[in-house]
Amino acid sequence: MSPDQTDAVVVRRQPLRGPAQRDRYEPRDEGGWRRVEERWNGCQWVYVGSEIVDSIDIEGAEVLA
């Protein structure tokens, strides 16, 4: 995992019920990305799990800007 998290891609979502959630995609020195899933507990982001992914694609980014 790259020590510099400023290159991470972060996707936040707020479900109709429950706490906010986010996925962080951190570039890896070895290639690919590490996806880190977290949930907001009211004070901080709490780690839920992670996995290594080969690539990420962002669709519809112009709509989100």
mmCIF file of N, CA, C and O in Angstrom, residues 10-58:
data_model
loop_
_atom_site.group_PDB
_atom_site.id
_atom_site.type_symbol
_atom_site.label_atom_id
_atom_site.label_comp_id
_atom_site.label_asym_id
_atom_site.label_seq_id
_atom_site.Cartn_x
_atom_site.Cartn_y
_atom_site.Cartn_z
ATOM 1 N N VAL A 10 -11.946 8.179 -2.791
ATOM 2 C CA VAL A 10 -12.887 7.917 -1.704
ATOM 3 C C VAL A 10 -14.310 8.069 -2.225
ATOM 4 O O VAL A 10 -14.643 9.073 -2.861
ATOM 5 N N VAL A 11 -15.139 7.059 -1.947
ATOM 6 C CA VAL A 11 -16.562 7.095 -2.306
ATOM 7 C C VAL A 11 -17.350 6.995 -1.009
ATOM 8 O O VAL A 11 -17.269 5.993 -0.297
ATOM 9 N N ARG A 12 -18.090 8.062 -0.682
ATOM 10 C CA ARG A 12 -18.933 8.072 0.522
ATOM 11 C C ARG A 12 -20.378 7.902 0.128
ATOM 12 O O ARG A 12 -20.815 8.370 -0.916
ATOM 13 N N ARG A 13 -21.130 7.245 1.004
ATOM 14 C CA ARG A 13 -22.566 7.078 0.766
ATOM 15 C C ARG A 13 -23.314 7.163 2.092
ATOM 16 O O ARG A 13 -22.781 6.819 3.139
ATOM 17 N N GLN A 14 -24.541 7.658 2.020
ATOM 18 C CA GLN A 14 -25.381 7.766 3.198
ATOM 19 C C GLN A 14 -26.650 6.959 2.951
ATOM 20 O O GLN A 14 -27.540 7.398 2.226
ATOM 21 N N PRO A 15 -26.739 5.741 3.508
ATOM 22 C CA PRO A 15 -27.955 4.942 3.341
ATOM 23 C C PRO A 15 -29.164 5.645 3.967
ATOM 24 O O PRO A 15 -29.014 6.515 4.831
ATOM 25 N N LEU A 16 -30.358 5.278 3.505
ATOM 26 C CA LEU A 16 -31.569 5.835 4.109
ATOM 27 C C LEU A 16 -31.629 5.522 5.593
ATOM 28 O O LEU A 16 -32.112 6.321 6.388
ATOM 29 N N ARG A 17 -31.154 4.345 5.963
ATOM 30 C CA ARG A 17 -31.117 3.947 7.373
ATOM 31 C C ARG A 17 -29.700 3.510 7.700
ATOM 32 O O ARG A 17 -29.058 2.821 6.921
ATOM 33 N N GLY A 18 -29.223 3.893 8.846
ATOM 34 C CA GLY A 18 -27.895 3.460 9.260
ATOM 35 C C GLY A 18 -26.835 4.527 9.062
ATOM 36 O O GLY A 18 -27.099 5.595 8.518
ATOM 37 N N PRO A 19 -25.643 4.205 9.495
ATOM 38 C CA PRO A 19 -24.551 5.185 9.464
ATOM 39 C C PRO A 19 -23.974 5.379 8.065
ATOM 40 O O PRO A 19 -24.155 4.541 7.182
ATOM 41 N N ALA A 20 -23.276 6.496 7.899
ATOM 42 C CA ALA A 20 -22.558 6.751 6.652
ATOM 43 C C ALA A 20 -21.520 5.662 6.448
ATOM 44 O O ALA A 20 -21.015 5.065 7.405
ATOM 45 N N GLN A 21 -21.218 5.402 5.187
ATOM 46 C CA GLN A 21 -20.237 4.382 4.834
ATOM 47 C C GLN A 21 -19.326 4.962 3.767
ATOM 48 O O GLN A 21 -19.690 5.889 3.060
ATOM 49 N N ARG A 22 -18.136 4.396 3.663
ATOM 50 C CA ARG A 22 -17.245 4.824 2.598
ATOM 51 C C ARG A 22 -16.321 3.689 2.182
ATOM 52 O O ARG A 22 -16.045 2.770 2.953
ATOM 53 N N ASP A 23 -15.877 3.769 0.944
ATOM 54 C CA ASP A 23 -14.853 2.884 0.403
ATOM 55 C C ASP A 23 -13.684 3.776 0.010
ATOM 56 O O ASP A 23 -13.862 4.778 -0.685
ATOM 57 N N ARG A 24 -12.496 3.420 0.462
ATOM 58 C CA ARG A 24 -11.278 4.105 0.066
ATOM 59 C C ARG A 24 -10.500 3.159 -0.842
ATOM 60 O O ARG A 24 -10.307 1.997 -0.513
ATOM 61 N N TYR A 25 -10.086 3.652 -1.999
ATOM 62 C CA TYR A 25 -9.270 2.881 -2.922
ATOM 63 C C TYR A 25 -7.873 3.485 -2.887
ATOM 64 O O TYR A 25 -7.667 4.608 -3.354
ATOM 65 N N GLU A 26 -6.938 2.757 -2.290
ATOM 66 C CA GLU A 26 -5.575 3.242 -2.117
ATOM 67 C C GLU A 26 -4.663 2.557 -3.127
ATOM 68 O O GLU A 26 -4.636 1.329 -3.207
ATOM 69 N N PRO A 27 -3.897 3.347 -3.903
ATOM 70 C CA PRO A 27 -2.976 2.723 -4.859
ATOM 71 C C PRO A 27 -1.892 1.937 -4.120
ATOM 72 O O PRO A 27 -1.445 2.330 -3.040
ATOM 73 N N ARG A 28 -1.500 0.811 -4.707
ATOM 74 C CA ARG A 28 -0.467 -0.046 -4.115
ATOM 75 C C ARG A 28 0.827 0.075 -4.907
ATOM 76 O O ARG A 28 0.794 0.201 -6.126
ATOM 77 N N ASP A 29 1.943 0.038 -4.215
ATOM 78 C CA ASP A 29 3.246 0.065 -4.879
ATOM 79 C C ASP A 29 3.409 -1.112 -5.822
ATOM 80 O O ASP A 29 4.068 -1.006 -6.853
ATOM 81 N N GLU A 30 2.780 -2.248 -5.484
ATOM 82 C CA GLU A 30 2.881 -3.468 -6.289
ATOM 83 C C GLU A 30 1.947 -3.452 -7.489
ATOM 84 O O GLU A 30 1.905 -4.394 -8.265
ATOM 85 N N GLY A 31 1.118 -2.435 -7.611
ATOM 86 C CA GLY A 31 0.109 -2.357 -8.661
ATOM 87 C C GLY A 31 -1.262 -2.668 -8.097
ATOM 88 O O GLY A 31 -1.397 -3.277 -7.040
ATOM 89 N N GLY A 32 -2.278 -2.216 -8.780
ATOM 90 C CA GLY A 32 -3.638 -2.430 -8.307
ATOM 91 C C GLY A 32 -3.983 -1.473 -7.174
ATOM 92 O O GLY A 32 -3.295 -0.478 -6.936
ATOM 93 N N TRP A 33 -5.042 -1.802 -6.485
ATOM 94 C CA TRP A 33 -5.585 -0.943 -5.433
ATOM 95 C C TRP A 33 -5.979 -1.777 -4.219
ATOM 96 O O TRP A 33 -6.311 -2.949 -4.352
ATOM 97 N N ARG A 34 -5.990 -1.166 -3.068
ATOM 98 C CA ARG A 34 -6.532 -1.783 -1.850
ATOM 99 C C ARG A 34 -7.831 -1.051 -1.535
ATOM 100 O O ARG A 34 -7.839 0.162 -1.328
ATOM 101 N N ARG A 35 -8.942 -1.804 -1.549
ATOM 102 C CA ARG A 35 -10.250 -1.215 -1.200
ATOM 103 C C ARG A 35 -10.470 -1.415 0.289
ATOM 104 O O ARG A 35 -10.441 -2.539 0.799
ATOM 105 N N VAL A 36 -10.701 -0.312 0.994
ATOM 106 C CA VAL A 36 -10.935 -0.349 2.435
ATOM 107 C C VAL A 36 -12.360 0.124 2.691
ATOM 108 O O VAL A 36 -12.737 1.236 2.314
ATOM 109 N N GLU A 37 -13.172 -0.734 3.308
ATOM 110 C CA GLU A 37 -14.553 -0.388 3.638
ATOM 111 C C GLU A 37 -14.608 0.079 5.089
ATOM 112 O O GLU A 37 -14.049 -0.568 5.977
ATOM 113 N N GLU A 38 -15.296 1.209 5.326
ATOM 114 C CA GLU A 38 -15.411 1.779 6.671
ATOM 115 C C GLU A 38 -16.831 2.278 6.926
ATOM 116 O O GLU A 38 -17.547 2.598 5.986
ATOM 117 N N ARG A 39 -17.197 2.327 8.195
ATOM 118 C CA ARG A 39 -18.496 2.883 8.613
ATOM 119 C C ARG A 39 -18.267 3.952 9.669
ATOM 120 O O ARG A 39 -17.368 3.847 10.496
ATOM 121 N N TRP A 40 -19.104 4.971 9.653
ATOM 122 C CA TRP A 40 -19.030 6.069 10.605
ATOM 123 C C TRP A 40 -19.765 5.673 11.882
ATOM 124 O O TRP A 40 -20.915 5.249 11.842
ATOM 125 N N ASN A 41 -19.111 5.802 13.051
ATOM 126 C CA ASN A 41 -19.761 5.440 14.312
ATOM 127 C C ASN A 41 -20.221 6.658 15.096
ATOM 128 O O ASN A 41 -20.577 6.557 16.261
ATOM 129 N N GLY A 42 -20.206 7.817 14.473
ATOM 130 C CA GLY A 42 -20.604 9.049 15.144
ATOM 131 C C GLY A 42 -19.420 9.882 15.596
ATOM 132 O O GLY A 42 -19.559 11.073 15.843
ATOM 133 N N CYS A 43 -18.252 9.248 15.689
ATOM 134 C CA CYS A 43 -17.030 9.946 16.102
ATOM 135 C C CYS A 43 -15.878 9.757 15.131
ATOM 136 O O CYS A 43 -15.039 10.636 14.986
ATOM 137 N N GLN A 44 -15.818 8.583 14.511
ATOM 138 C CA GLN A 44 -14.699 8.272 13.623
ATOM 139 C C GLN A 44 -15.082 7.170 12.646
ATOM 140 O O GLN A 44 -16.083 6.482 12.834
ATOM 141 N N TRP A 45 -14.264 7.010 11.616
ATOM 142 C CA TRP A 45 -14.462 5.937 10.654
ATOM 143 C C TRP A 45 -13.901 4.651 11.241
ATOM 144 O O TRP A 45 -12.788 4.623 11.739
ATOM 145 N N VAL A 46 -14.699 3.579 11.176
ATOM 146 C CA VAL A 46 -14.320 2.282 11.744
ATOM 147 C C VAL A 46 -14.102 1.292 10.605
ATOM 148 O O VAL A 46 -14.945 1.157 9.705
ATOM 149 N N TYR A 47 -12.992 0.605 10.654
ATOM 150 C CA TYR A 47 -12.623 -0.388 9.651
ATOM 151 C C TYR A 47 -13.626 -1.537 9.641
ATOM 152 O O TYR A 47 -13.971 -2.078 10.685
ATOM 153 N N VAL A 48 -14.094 -1.909 8.455
ATOM 154 C CA VAL A 48 -15.009 -3.042 8.296
ATOM 155 C C VAL A 48 -14.290 -4.204 7.610
ATOM 156 O O VAL A 48 -14.413 -5.350 8.021
ATOM 157 N N GLY A 49 -13.515 -3.900 6.581
ATOM 158 C CA GLY A 49 -12.799 -4.936 5.859
ATOM 159 C C GLY A 49 -12.048 -4.335 4.689
ATOM 160 O O GLY A 49 -12.167 -3.147 4.395
ATOM 161 N N SER A 50 -11.255 -5.178 4.016
ATOM 162 C CA SER A 50 -10.519 -4.693 2.854
ATOM 163 C C SER A 50 -10.248 -5.846 1.892
ATOM 164 O O SER A 50 -10.364 -7.018 2.261
ATOM 165 N N GLU A 51 -9.907 -5.479 0.667
ATOM 166 C CA GLU A 51 -9.533 -6.453 -0.345
ATOM 167 C C GLU A 51 -8.649 -5.763 -1.366
ATOM 168 O O GLU A 51 -8.670 -4.535 -1.504
ATOM 169 N N ILE A 52 -7.866 -6.556 -2.083
ATOM 170 C CA ILE A 52 -7.037 -6.048 -3.160
ATOM 171 C C ILE A 52 -7.825 -6.172 -4.460
ATOM 172 O O ILE A 52 -8.416 -7.218 -4.733
ATOM 173 N N VAL A 53 -7.866 -5.092 -5.239
ATOM 174 C CA VAL A 53 -8.546 -5.119 -6.534
ATOM 175 C C VAL A 53 -7.550 -4.755 -7.621
ATOM 176 O O VAL A 53 -6.615 -3.978 -7.400
ATOM 177 N N ASP A 54 -7.750 -5.338 -8.791
ATOM 178 C CA ASP A 54 -6.832 -5.149 -9.902
ATOM 179 C C ASP A 54 -6.938 -3.751 -10.492
ATOM 180 O O ASP A 54 -5.937 -3.102 -10.780
ATOM 181 N N SER A 55 -8.176 -3.275 -10.676
ATOM 182 C CA SER A 55 -8.372 -1.947 -11.278
ATOM 183 C C SER A 55 -9.701 -1.380 -10.815
ATOM 184 O O SER A 55 -10.564 -2.096 -10.311
ATOM 185 N N ILE A 56 -9.852 -0.059 -10.991
ATOM 186 C CA ILE A 56 -11.123 0.601 -10.696
ATOM 187 C C ILE A 56 -11.503 1.458 -11.897
ATOM 188 O O ILE A 56 -10.642 1.969 -12.601
ATOM 189 N N ASP A 57 -12.794 1.571 -12.148
ATOM 190 C CA ASP A 57 -13.334 2.436 -13.198
ATOM 191 C C ASP A 57 -14.374 3.325 -12.555
ATOM 192 O O ASP A 57 -15.191 2.854 -11.750
ATOM 193 N N ILE A 58 -14.374 4.581 -12.912
ATOM 194 C CA ILE A 58 -15.359 5.535 -12.402
ATOM 195 C C ILE A 58 -16.229 5.950 -13.574
ATOM 196 O O ILE A 58 -15.734 6.502 -14.560
#
